[in-house]
Amino acid sequence: MDMSLTAAIIVQSSNNITKCRVAFFFLSDRVCSLNDYIIVFLPVKHRDLKMKHTDSTLMEKLTSLCKRRGFIFHSSEIYGGINGFWDYGPYGTALKRAVEQLWWSYMVETRGNVEGLDSTVICHPKVWEASGHLAKFGDMMTDCRECKARHRVDQMENPNECPNCGSDNLTEPREFNLMMKTFVGPVFDEDHAAYLRAETCQPIFVDFHHVRIAARQKLPFGIAQVGKAFRNEINPRNFTFRSREFTQMEMEFFCRDEESMDWYEYWKQERIRYYKEELQFDDEEIRIHDHGPNELAHYAKAALDIEFNFPFGWGELEGVHHRGTWDLSRHQEYSGESMEYFDQESNSKFIPTCIETSVGVDRTMLALLCHAYDEDTAETKKEGKAEDARVVLRFPAKIAPVQAAVLPLAKKLSEPAEKVYCDIRKYFRSEFDLTGSIGKRYRRQDEIGTPFCVTFDFDSLEDNAVTVRDRDSMSQERVSLDRIIDVLGKKING
Ligand code: GAP
């Protein structure tokens, strides 16, 4: 925490309070008054200075930044785009891989009782019959006969009025199945129909015994998978929040029924810890929505959503679900294969109970972008650069798409600076940038969330040291080249 930074909230004290501004000072006095202003000085952390992500213009700013800087753009844009499908560009890909790797490390690699799986997207169609997706996985929808818009009935304020044009000329609500259908083999008929998976967990249930036996696991243990899921959403919206193709990170934890509520509580706490400690979300950015009795599936003892405060409102990031024995029982029933587990401890056979944690990568990334987006003005002045304002993505260093940018101060220095870059990139996601003034290059790196810039200047040739500039505090530190990997490693990985 940088306690030397002080924020002053300046409130016009005459008339009604119409203006409230925040400015930054390096003063030790806490309270003073000045003419018709009351000035209160508060010690703050950088995170406290962050603009609120409930700002109504934030989504526009984010989508534009994401496109401009190559994080996320519309799929097939040159053909007019395809609704609900998004491509990740170079920085988006790096961020996505880092998010997936962080989750994998937290949920699988650092635990002895969770195994990995990488299954196919297309499974035997009976998988989706057994899971219940073919019979009932959908929303009620209605079409407007006037403007031709299609709506999910549960999302309409008034189910008799089109939210698009206000007409009451709507079709009868009808069920719409979200499964994406395809055909396997040369004949396009119902006998060859198959489905793109609607959730990544079903193959985990189907492969339960294969994984258990191969990994020599005993209850309790989990199986995790990261991969694509597809849903023919009626109304994709809010950027990537509701897409038709998205990536899930799911973990199914199998246990004895009598211990299942303890495990449910354990995974709830683990997942909250992950958002607060690993992704560094603030307390007020996330909340838990416990499902009431009317929201619970008939087989579930408990369920909750972890929600994030997006600019468009609270939205589900992750579900933690007590799934009982539903999935394994159904696959046993539909396949005719036993899904029972022989428990040596109790010398009995039973179908294990399952606790699930299920999160979307795309929603996590959207939440991270909202959390990270910031604009500051006053602070940038101290760098004495032409621009006054900067846009900065304050990503945690561990997942930033570029963790260290190497910047030669002048083109002449590019050869020795590139050597430093080649060394650094073996350890961290790095970038080499020599175009534009140093101030412009800092701003460019701030905008993609690079936590550290390593500047190679003329002194570097003499003292074999570089300057490491911190994205958030903009403080600069001289570091000798023989310590640079260690210093960056400590800053990035803690
Ligand atoms: N296996 C349980 C399951 O799939 P879900 O609540 O339907 O549960 C889990 O989905 C997570 O997947 C959600 O919390 C969300 O993060 C993500 N997700 C679901 N539908 C999505 C969509 N259309 N677009 C983006 N992410 C989605």
Coordinates of C-alpha atoms and ligand atoms in Angstrom, one line a residue:
M1 CA 0.0 0.0 0.0
D2 CA 1.4 3.3 -1.1
M3 CA 0.5 5.5 2.0
S4 CA 2.4 8.5 0.6
L5 CA -0.3 9.1 -1.9
T6 CA -3.2 11.1 -0.7
A7 CA -6.6 11.7 -2.3
A8 CA -8.6 14.8 -1.7
I9 CA -12.3 14.7 -2.2
I10 CA -13.2 18.3 -3.0
V11 CA -16.8 19.1 -2.4
Q12 CA -18.3 22.5 -3.3
S13 CA -19.8 23.4 0.1
S14 CA -22.1 26.3 -1.0
N15 CA -25.5 25.7 -2.6
N16 CA -26.4 22.1 -3.2
I17 CA -23.5 19.7 -3.5
T18 CA -23.2 19.6 -7.3
K19 CA -19.6 18.8 -7.8
C20 CA -17.4 16.3 -6.2
R21 CA -13.9 15.9 -7.6
V22 CA -11.0 13.7 -6.6
A23 CA -7.4 15.0 -6.8
F24 CA -4.1 13.6 -5.6
F25 CA -1.6 15.2 -3.3
F26 CA 1.6 14.2 -1.6
L27 CA 0.7 16.0 1.7
S28 CA 0.7 14.8 5.2
D29 CA -2.1 17.1 6.5
R30 CA -5.4 15.2 6.9
V31 CA -8.0 17.9 7.0
C32 CA -8.0 21.6 6.1
S33 CA -10.5 24.1 4.6
L34 CA -10.0 26.4 1.7
N35 CA -12.4 29.2 0.9
D36 CA -15.7 27.5 0.0
Y37 CA -14.2 24.0 -0.3
I38 CA -13.9 21.4 2.4
I39 CA -10.9 19.3 1.8
V40 CA -10.5 15.9 3.4
F41 CA -7.3 14.0 2.9
L42 CA -7.5 10.2 2.9
P43 CA -4.7 7.7 2.7
V44 CA -5.5 5.4 -0.2
K45 CA -4.2 2.4 -2.1
H46 CA -4.1 2.5 -5.9
R47 CA -7.0 0.2 -6.0
D48 CA -9.1 2.7 -4.1
L49 CA -8.4 5.2 -6.9
K50 CA -9.9 3.0 -9.5
M51 CA -12.9 4.2 -11.4
K52 CA -16.1 2.4 -10.6
H53 CA -16.9 -0.4 -13.0
T54 CA -20.6 0.4 -12.7
D55 CA -19.8 3.4 -14.9
S56 CA -22.5 3.2 -17.6
T57 CA -20.0 3.9 -20.4
L58 CA -17.5 1.3 -19.3
M59 CA -18.8 -1.5 -21.5
E60 CA -18.5 0.7 -24.6
K61 CA -15.0 1.7 -23.6
L62 CA -14.0 -1.9 -22.9
T63 CA -15.4 -3.3 -26.2
S64 CA -13.6 -0.6 -28.1
L65 CA -10.3 -1.2 -26.3
C66 CA -10.6 -4.9 -26.7
K67 CA -11.1 -4.6 -30.4
R68 CA -8.4 -1.9 -30.9
R69 CA -5.8 -3.7 -28.8
G70 CA -6.5 -7.1 -30.1
F71 CA -8.1 -8.7 -27.1
I72 CA -11.5 -9.7 -28.4
F73 CA -13.4 -9.1 -31.7
H74 CA -16.4 -10.4 -33.5
S75 CA -16.0 -13.7 -35.3
S76 CA -16.2 -13.4 -39.1
E77 CA -16.5 -9.7 -39.0
I78 CA -15.7 -9.2 -42.7
Y79 CA -18.9 -11.1 -43.4
G80 CA -20.9 -9.0 -41.0
G81 CA -20.1 -11.1 -37.9
I82 CA -22.1 -13.9 -36.4
N83 CA -24.1 -13.2 -33.3
G84 CA -22.8 -14.8 -30.1
F85 CA -19.4 -15.8 -31.4
W86 CA -16.1 -14.0 -30.5
D87 CA -12.5 -14.4 -31.5
Y88 CA -9.6 -13.7 -29.1
G89 CA -6.7 -11.8 -30.6
P90 CA -3.0 -12.0 -29.5
Y91 CA -3.5 -10.3 -26.1
G92 CA -6.9 -12.0 -25.5
T93 CA -5.4 -15.4 -26.3
A94 CA -2.5 -14.8 -23.9
L95 CA -5.0 -13.7 -21.1
K96 CA -7.3 -16.6 -21.8
R97 CA -4.5 -19.2 -21.6
A98 CA -3.2 -17.5 -18.4
V99 CA -6.7 -17.7 -16.8
E100 CA -7.1 -21.3 -17.8
Q101 CA -3.6 -22.2 -16.5
L102 CA -4.2 -20.4 -13.2
W103 CA -7.5 -22.3 -12.7
W104 CA -5.8 -25.6 -13.7
S105 CA -2.9 -25.0 -11.3
Y106 CA -5.3 -24.0 -8.4
M107 CA -7.8 -26.8 -9.0
V108 CA -5.7 -29.7 -10.3
E109 CA -1.9 -29.3 -10.2
T110 CA -1.7 -28.2 -6.6
R111 CA -4.0 -31.0 -5.3
G112 CA -3.4 -34.7 -5.1
N113 CA -7.1 -35.6 -5.3
V114 CA -8.2 -33.9 -8.5
E115 CA -7.4 -35.5 -11.9
G116 CA -7.6 -34.0 -15.4
L117 CA -9.6 -35.0 -18.5
D118 CA -9.7 -33.7 -22.1
S119 CA -12.7 -35.2 -23.7
T120 CA -14.2 -34.7 -27.2
V121 CA -16.7 -32.0 -27.9
I122 CA -19.0 -34.5 -29.7
C123 CA -20.2 -37.5 -27.7
H124 CA -22.6 -40.3 -28.3
P125 CA -26.0 -38.7 -28.5
K126 CA -27.3 -40.9 -25.7
V127 CA -25.0 -38.9 -23.3
W128 CA -27.4 -36.0 -23.8
E129 CA -30.5 -38.1 -23.5
A130 CA -29.2 -39.4 -20.2
S131 CA -28.2 -36.0 -18.9
G132 CA -31.7 -34.7 -19.7
H133 CA -30.4 -32.0 -22.1
L134 CA -32.4 -33.3 -25.1
A135 CA -35.7 -33.5 -23.3
K136 CA -35.3 -30.3 -21.4
F137 CA -32.6 -27.8 -21.9
G138 CA -34.0 -24.6 -23.1
D139 CA -35.8 -21.5 -22.5
M140 CA -39.3 -20.3 -23.4
M141 CA -39.1 -17.9 -26.3
T142 CA -41.5 -15.6 -28.2
D143 CA -41.1 -13.8 -31.6
C144 CA -42.4 -10.3 -32.3
R145 CA -44.4 -10.5 -35.5
E146 CA -43.9 -6.7 -36.1
C147 CA -40.1 -6.2 -35.8
K148 CA -39.1 -10.0 -36.0
A149 CA -37.0 -9.8 -32.8
R150 CA -36.9 -13.0 -30.7
H151 CA -37.0 -12.8 -26.9
R152 CA -36.5 -15.1 -23.9
V153 CA -39.8 -14.9 -22.0
D154 CA -38.0 -15.0 -18.6
Q155 CA -36.1 -11.9 -19.5
M156 CA -39.0 -9.7 -20.6
E157 CA -40.4 -7.2 -18.1
N158 CA -43.9 -7.6 -19.6
P159 CA -44.3 -10.9 -21.4
N160 CA -47.1 -9.4 -23.6
E161 CA -45.0 -6.5 -25.0
C162 CA -42.0 -6.6 -27.3
P163 CA -39.0 -5.0 -25.5
N164 CA -37.7 -3.9 -28.9
C165 CA -40.7 -2.1 -30.5
G166 CA -43.4 -2.2 -27.9
S167 CA -45.8 -4.2 -30.0
D168 CA -48.1 -6.8 -28.4
N169 CA -48.2 -8.8 -31.6
L170 CA -46.2 -11.7 -30.2
T171 CA -46.2 -15.4 -31.0
E172 CA -47.3 -17.9 -28.2
P173 CA -44.2 -18.7 -26.0
R174 CA -42.6 -22.0 -27.0
E175 CA -39.8 -24.1 -25.8
F176 CA -36.5 -23.7 -27.5
N177 CA -33.8 -26.3 -27.1
L178 CA -30.3 -24.9 -26.7
M179 CA -28.4 -27.9 -27.9
M180 CA -26.4 -27.4 -31.1
K181 CA -27.0 -30.2 -33.6
T182 CA -24.7 -31.6 -36.2
F183 CA -24.4 -34.9 -38.2
V184 CA -21.7 -37.5 -38.0
G185 CA -20.8 -39.3 -41.2
P186 CA -21.9 -38.8 -44.8
V187 CA -25.7 -38.9 -44.3
F188 CA -27.6 -36.0 -42.8
D189 CA -30.5 -37.7 -41.2
E190 CA -31.8 -38.3 -37.7
D191 CA -29.9 -41.6 -37.4
H192 CA -26.6 -39.6 -37.8
A193 CA -27.5 -36.7 -35.6
A194 CA -25.1 -35.7 -32.8
Y195 CA -24.7 -32.7 -30.6
L196 CA -21.9 -30.3 -29.6
R197 CA -21.6 -30.6 -25.8
A198 CA -23.6 -28.0 -23.9
E199 CA -21.4 -28.4 -20.8
T200 CA -18.0 -30.0 -20.3
C201 CA -19.0 -32.0 -17.2
Q202 CA -21.0 -34.8 -18.9
P203 CA -18.0 -36.6 -20.4
I204 CA -16.5 -36.5 -16.8
F205 CA -19.4 -38.6 -15.6
V206 CA -19.2 -40.9 -18.5
D207 CA -15.5 -41.4 -18.0
F208 CA -15.7 -41.6 -14.2
H209 CA -14.5 -45.3 -13.9
H210 CA -11.7 -44.9 -16.6
V211 CA -10.2 -41.9 -14.8
R212 CA -10.7 -43.4 -11.3
I213 CA -9.0 -46.7 -12.3
A214 CA -6.2 -45.1 -14.3
A215 CA -5.3 -42.6 -11.6
R216 CA -5.9 -45.2 -8.7
Q217 CA -8.1 -42.7 -6.9
K218 CA -10.4 -43.5 -4.0
L219 CA -13.3 -41.4 -2.7
P220 CA -13.2 -38.5 -2.2
F221 CA -11.7 -37.2 -5.4
G222 CA -12.4 -34.9 -8.3
I223 CA -12.1 -34.8 -12.1
A224 CA -11.6 -31.5 -13.9
Q225 CA -11.9 -30.4 -17.5
V226 CA -11.4 -27.1 -19.4
G227 CA -13.0 -26.9 -22.9
K228 CA -15.5 -25.5 -25.3
A229 CA -19.2 -25.7 -24.7
F230 CA -22.0 -24.7 -27.1
R231 CA -25.5 -23.4 -26.5
N232 CA -27.8 -22.0 -29.1
E233 CA -28.7 -19.0 -26.8
I234 CA -31.8 -17.1 -28.0
N235 CA -30.4 -13.8 -27.0
P236 CA -26.6 -13.6 -26.9
R237 CA -25.7 -10.3 -25.2
N238 CA -23.5 -8.2 -23.0
F239 CA -20.4 -8.7 -25.1
T240 CA -19.0 -12.2 -24.3
F241 CA -21.2 -12.7 -21.2
R242 CA -23.7 -14.7 -23.0
S243 CA -22.2 -16.4 -26.1
R244 CA -23.1 -19.3 -28.2
E245 CA -19.6 -20.8 -28.1
F246 CA -17.7 -20.4 -24.8
T247 CA -15.1 -22.2 -22.7
Q248 CA -15.9 -23.8 -19.3
M249 CA -13.7 -24.9 -16.5
E250 CA -15.5 -27.6 -14.5
M251 CA -14.6 -29.8 -11.7
E252 CA -16.8 -32.7 -10.4
F253 CA -15.9 -33.9 -7.0
F254 CA -17.1 -37.4 -6.0
C255 CA -17.7 -38.3 -2.4
R256 CA -19.8 -40.3 0.1
D257 CA -23.2 -38.8 0.5
E258 CA -22.9 -38.3 4.2
E259 CA -19.8 -36.1 3.7
S260 CA -21.3 -34.2 0.7
M261 CA -22.5 -31.1 2.5
D262 CA -19.0 -30.7 4.1
W263 CA -17.4 -30.9 0.7
Y264 CA -20.0 -28.5 -0.7
E265 CA -19.0 -25.9 2.0
Y266 CA -15.3 -26.7 1.4
W267 CA -15.5 -26.0 -2.4
K268 CA -17.6 -22.9 -1.8
Q269 CA -14.9 -21.5 0.4
E270 CA -12.1 -22.5 -2.0
R271 CA -13.8 -20.8 -4.9
I272 CA -14.4 -17.6 -3.0
R273 CA -10.7 -17.7 -1.9
Y274 CA -9.7 -18.1 -5.6
Y275 CA -11.6 -15.0 -6.6
K276 CA -10.3 -12.9 -3.8
E277 CA -6.7 -14.1 -3.6
E278 CA -5.8 -15.3 -7.1
L279 CA -7.9 -12.9 -9.2
Q280 CA -7.7 -10.2 -6.6
F281 CA -11.4 -9.2 -6.9
D282 CA -12.6 -6.8 -4.2
D283 CA -15.2 -7.7 -1.6
E284 CA -17.8 -5.5 -3.2
E285 CA -17.2 -6.9 -6.7
I286 CA -18.5 -10.4 -5.9
R287 CA -21.4 -11.9 -4.0
I288 CA -23.0 -15.2 -3.3
H289 CA -26.5 -16.0 -4.4
D290 CA -27.7 -19.1 -2.6
H291 CA -30.4 -21.0 -4.5
G292 CA -33.7 -21.1 -2.7
P293 CA -35.9 -24.2 -2.6
N294 CA -37.7 -23.1 -5.8
E295 CA -34.5 -22.7 -7.7
L296 CA -33.0 -26.0 -6.8
A297 CA -33.0 -28.9 -9.3
H298 CA -35.1 -31.8 -7.8
Y299 CA -31.9 -33.9 -7.2
A300 CA -29.8 -31.1 -5.6
K301 CA -29.4 -30.6 -1.9
A302 CA -27.8 -27.1 -2.4
A303 CA -26.5 -24.8 -5.1
L304 CA -25.2 -21.3 -5.3
D305 CA -23.9 -18.8 -7.8
I306 CA -20.9 -16.6 -7.4
E307 CA -21.8 -13.4 -9.0
F308 CA -19.8 -10.4 -10.3
N309 CA -20.9 -6.8 -10.3
F310 CA -20.6 -6.1 -14.1
P311 CA -21.4 -2.6 -15.5
F312 CA -24.7 -4.1 -16.7
G313 CA -25.6 -5.5 -13.3
W314 CA -24.8 -8.6 -11.2
G315 CA -24.2 -11.7 -13.3
E316 CA -23.3 -15.3 -12.7
L317 CA -19.6 -16.1 -12.9
E318 CA -19.7 -19.6 -11.5
G319 CA -22.0 -22.2 -10.1
V320 CA -21.2 -24.5 -7.1
H321 CA -23.8 -27.3 -7.3
H322 CA -24.6 -30.3 -5.2
R323 CA -25.6 -32.7 -7.9
G324 CA -26.4 -35.7 -5.7
T325 CA -26.1 -39.0 -7.6
W326 CA -28.2 -37.7 -10.5
D327 CA -25.7 -37.8 -13.4
L328 CA -23.9 -41.1 -12.6
S329 CA -27.3 -42.8 -11.9
R330 CA -28.7 -41.5 -15.2
H331 CA -25.7 -42.7 -17.2
Q332 CA -26.0 -46.1 -15.4
E333 CA -29.6 -46.3 -16.4
Y334 CA -29.1 -45.3 -20.1
S335 CA -25.9 -47.2 -20.7
G336 CA -26.6 -50.3 -18.7
E337 CA -23.1 -50.1 -17.3
S338 CA -22.6 -49.9 -13.5
M339 CA -21.5 -46.6 -12.2
E340 CA -21.2 -47.9 -8.7
Y341 CA -18.1 -47.5 -6.5
F342 CA -17.0 -50.3 -4.2
D343 CA -16.0 -48.7 -0.9
Q344 CA -13.4 -50.8 0.9
E345 CA -13.9 -48.8 4.1
S346 CA -17.5 -49.7 4.5
N347 CA -17.4 -52.8 2.3
S348 CA -20.4 -51.5 0.4
K349 CA -21.3 -50.4 -3.2
F350 CA -23.0 -47.2 -4.0
I351 CA -23.2 -44.4 -6.6
P352 CA -21.0 -41.5 -5.3
T353 CA -22.5 -38.1 -4.7
C354 CA -21.1 -35.2 -6.7
I355 CA -20.2 -31.6 -5.9
E356 CA -19.6 -29.4 -8.9
T357 CA -17.7 -26.2 -9.5
S358 CA -18.5 -24.7 -12.9
V359 CA -17.1 -21.5 -14.3
G360 CA -16.9 -19.8 -17.7
V361 CA -13.5 -18.6 -18.9
D362 CA -15.1 -15.9 -21.1
R363 CA -17.1 -14.5 -18.2
T364 CA -14.0 -14.7 -15.9
M365 CA -12.1 -12.7 -18.6
L366 CA -14.9 -10.2 -18.9
A367 CA -15.0 -9.7 -15.1
L368 CA -11.2 -9.3 -15.1
L369 CA -11.4 -6.7 -17.8
C370 CA -14.1 -4.8 -15.8
H371 CA -12.1 -5.1 -12.6
A372 CA -8.8 -4.1 -14.3
Y373 CA -10.0 -1.1 -16.4
D374 CA -9.0 2.2 -15.0
E375 CA -8.4 5.8 -16.2
D376 CA -6.2 8.2 -14.3
T377 CA -5.0 11.7 -15.0
A378 CA -3.3 13.5 -12.2
E379 CA -0.7 10.8 -11.6
T380 CA 0.4 10.6 -15.2
K381 CA 1.6 14.2 -15.1
K382 CA 4.5 13.3 -13.0
E383 CA 6.0 11.3 -15.9
G384 CA 6.1 14.6 -17.8
K385 CA 4.8 13.2 -21.0
A386 CA 2.6 14.8 -23.6
E387 CA -0.5 12.9 -22.7
D388 CA -2.2 13.8 -19.5
A389 CA -4.6 10.9 -19.2
R390 CA -3.9 7.2 -19.3
V391 CA -6.0 4.1 -19.7
V392 CA -4.7 1.3 -17.7
L393 CA -5.7 -2.3 -17.2
R394 CA -4.6 -3.3 -13.7
F395 CA -4.4 -7.0 -14.2
P396 CA -2.8 -9.1 -11.5
A397 CA 0.8 -9.6 -12.8
K398 CA 0.4 -13.4 -12.8
I399 CA -2.2 -13.4 -15.5
A400 CA -1.3 -10.2 -17.5
P401 CA -1.0 -11.0 -21.2
V402 CA 2.4 -9.3 -21.3
Q403 CA 4.2 -9.4 -17.9
A404 CA 7.3 -7.5 -18.9
A405 CA 7.9 -5.2 -21.8
V406 CA 11.5 -4.4 -22.8
L407 CA 11.9 -0.9 -24.2
P408 CA 15.2 0.5 -25.5
L409 CA 15.2 4.3 -24.8
A410 CA 16.6 4.9 -28.3
K411 CA 16.7 2.9 -31.5
K412 CA 20.5 2.8 -31.3
L413 CA 20.1 0.7 -28.1
S414 CA 17.9 -1.9 -29.7
E415 CA 20.6 -4.5 -30.2
P416 CA 21.7 -4.8 -26.5
A417 CA 18.1 -4.3 -25.3
E418 CA 17.0 -7.2 -27.5
K419 CA 19.5 -9.4 -25.8
V420 CA 17.8 -8.6 -22.5
Y421 CA 14.4 -9.3 -24.0
C422 CA 15.5 -12.7 -25.3
D423 CA 16.6 -13.6 -21.8
I424 CA 13.5 -12.3 -20.1
R425 CA 11.1 -13.9 -22.5
K426 CA 12.3 -17.4 -21.4
Y427 CA 10.7 -16.8 -18.0
F428 CA 7.8 -14.3 -18.5
R429 CA 5.3 -13.4 -21.2
S430 CA 7.3 -10.5 -22.8
E431 CA 7.2 -8.0 -25.5
F432 CA 9.9 -5.8 -27.2
D433 CA 8.8 -2.4 -28.3
L434 CA 10.9 0.3 -29.9
T435 CA 8.4 2.5 -31.8
G436 CA 7.4 5.9 -30.5
S437 CA 8.5 8.0 -27.6
I438 CA 9.1 6.3 -24.3
G439 CA 6.0 8.0 -22.8
K440 CA 3.9 6.7 -25.7
R441 CA 5.3 3.2 -25.2
Y442 CA 4.5 3.3 -21.4
R443 CA 0.9 4.3 -22.2
R444 CA 0.6 1.5 -24.8
Q445 CA 1.8 -1.0 -22.2
D446 CA -0.5 0.4 -19.5
E447 CA -3.4 0.0 -21.9
I448 CA -2.8 -3.7 -22.3
G449 CA -2.1 -4.2 -18.6
T450 CA 1.7 -4.9 -18.6
P451 CA 2.7 -4.7 -15.0
F452 CA 6.4 -4.0 -15.6
C453 CA 8.4 -2.1 -18.3
V454 CA 12.1 -2.7 -18.4
T455 CA 13.9 0.3 -20.0
F456 CA 17.3 0.0 -21.4
D457 CA 19.0 3.4 -21.6
F458 CA 22.4 4.8 -22.4
D459 CA 23.6 4.3 -18.8
S460 CA 22.8 0.6 -19.2
L461 CA 25.8 0.2 -21.5
E462 CA 28.0 1.5 -18.6
D463 CA 26.4 0.1 -15.5
N464 CA 24.8 -3.1 -16.8
A465 CA 21.5 -2.2 -15.2
V466 CA 18.0 -1.3 -16.4
T467 CA 15.1 0.7 -15.1
V468 CA 12.0 -1.3 -14.0
R469 CA 8.9 0.8 -14.1
D470 CA 5.8 -0.3 -12.1
R471 CA 2.5 0.1 -14.0
D472 CA 0.4 1.1 -10.9
S473 CA 2.7 3.3 -8.9
M474 CA 4.8 4.4 -11.9
S475 CA 7.7 4.3 -9.6
Q476 CA 11.1 3.4 -11.2
E477 CA 13.8 1.2 -9.8
R478 CA 17.3 0.6 -11.1
V479 CA 18.0 -3.2 -11.3
S480 CA 21.3 -4.8 -12.4
L481 CA 21.0 -7.2 -15.3
D482 CA 22.3 -10.1 -13.3
R483 CA 19.3 -9.7 -10.9
I484 CA 16.6 -8.8 -13.3
I485 CA 15.0 -12.3 -13.7
D486 CA 14.9 -12.8 -9.9
V487 CA 13.5 -9.3 -9.3
L488 CA 10.8 -9.7 -11.9
G489 CA 10.1 -13.2 -10.7
K490 CA 9.4 -12.0 -7.2
K491 CA 7.2 -9.2 -8.4
I492 CA 5.2 -11.3 -10.8
N493 CA 4.9 -14.6 -9.0
G494 CA 5.1 -13.3 -5.4
Ligands
GAP1 N1 -22.3 -28.1 -15.6 C1 -23.1 -27.0 -15.0 C2 -23.3 -25.9 -15.9 O1 -22.9 -25.9 -17.1 P1 -24.2 -23.4 -16.0 O2 -24.7 -22.5 -14.9 O3 -25.2 -23.7 -17.1 O4 -23.8 -24.8 -15.3 C3 -21.7 -22.8 -15.8 O5 -22.9 -22.9 -16.6 C4 -21.0 -21.5 -16.1 O6 -20.7 -21.5 -17.5 C5 -21.7 -20.2 -15.9 O7 -21.6 -19.8 -14.5 C6 -21.0 -19.3 -16.8 O8 -19.8 -18.8 -16.3 C7 -20.7 -20.2 -18.0 N2 -21.7 -20.0 -19.1 C8 -22.9 -20.6 -19.1 N3 -23.6 -20.2 -20.2 C9 -22.8 -19.3 -20.9 C10 -22.9 -18.6 -22.1 N4 -24.0 -18.7 -22.9 N5 -21.9 -17.7 -22.4 C11 -20.8 -17.7 -21.7 N6 -20.6 -18.4 -20.5 C12 -21.6 -19.2 -20.1

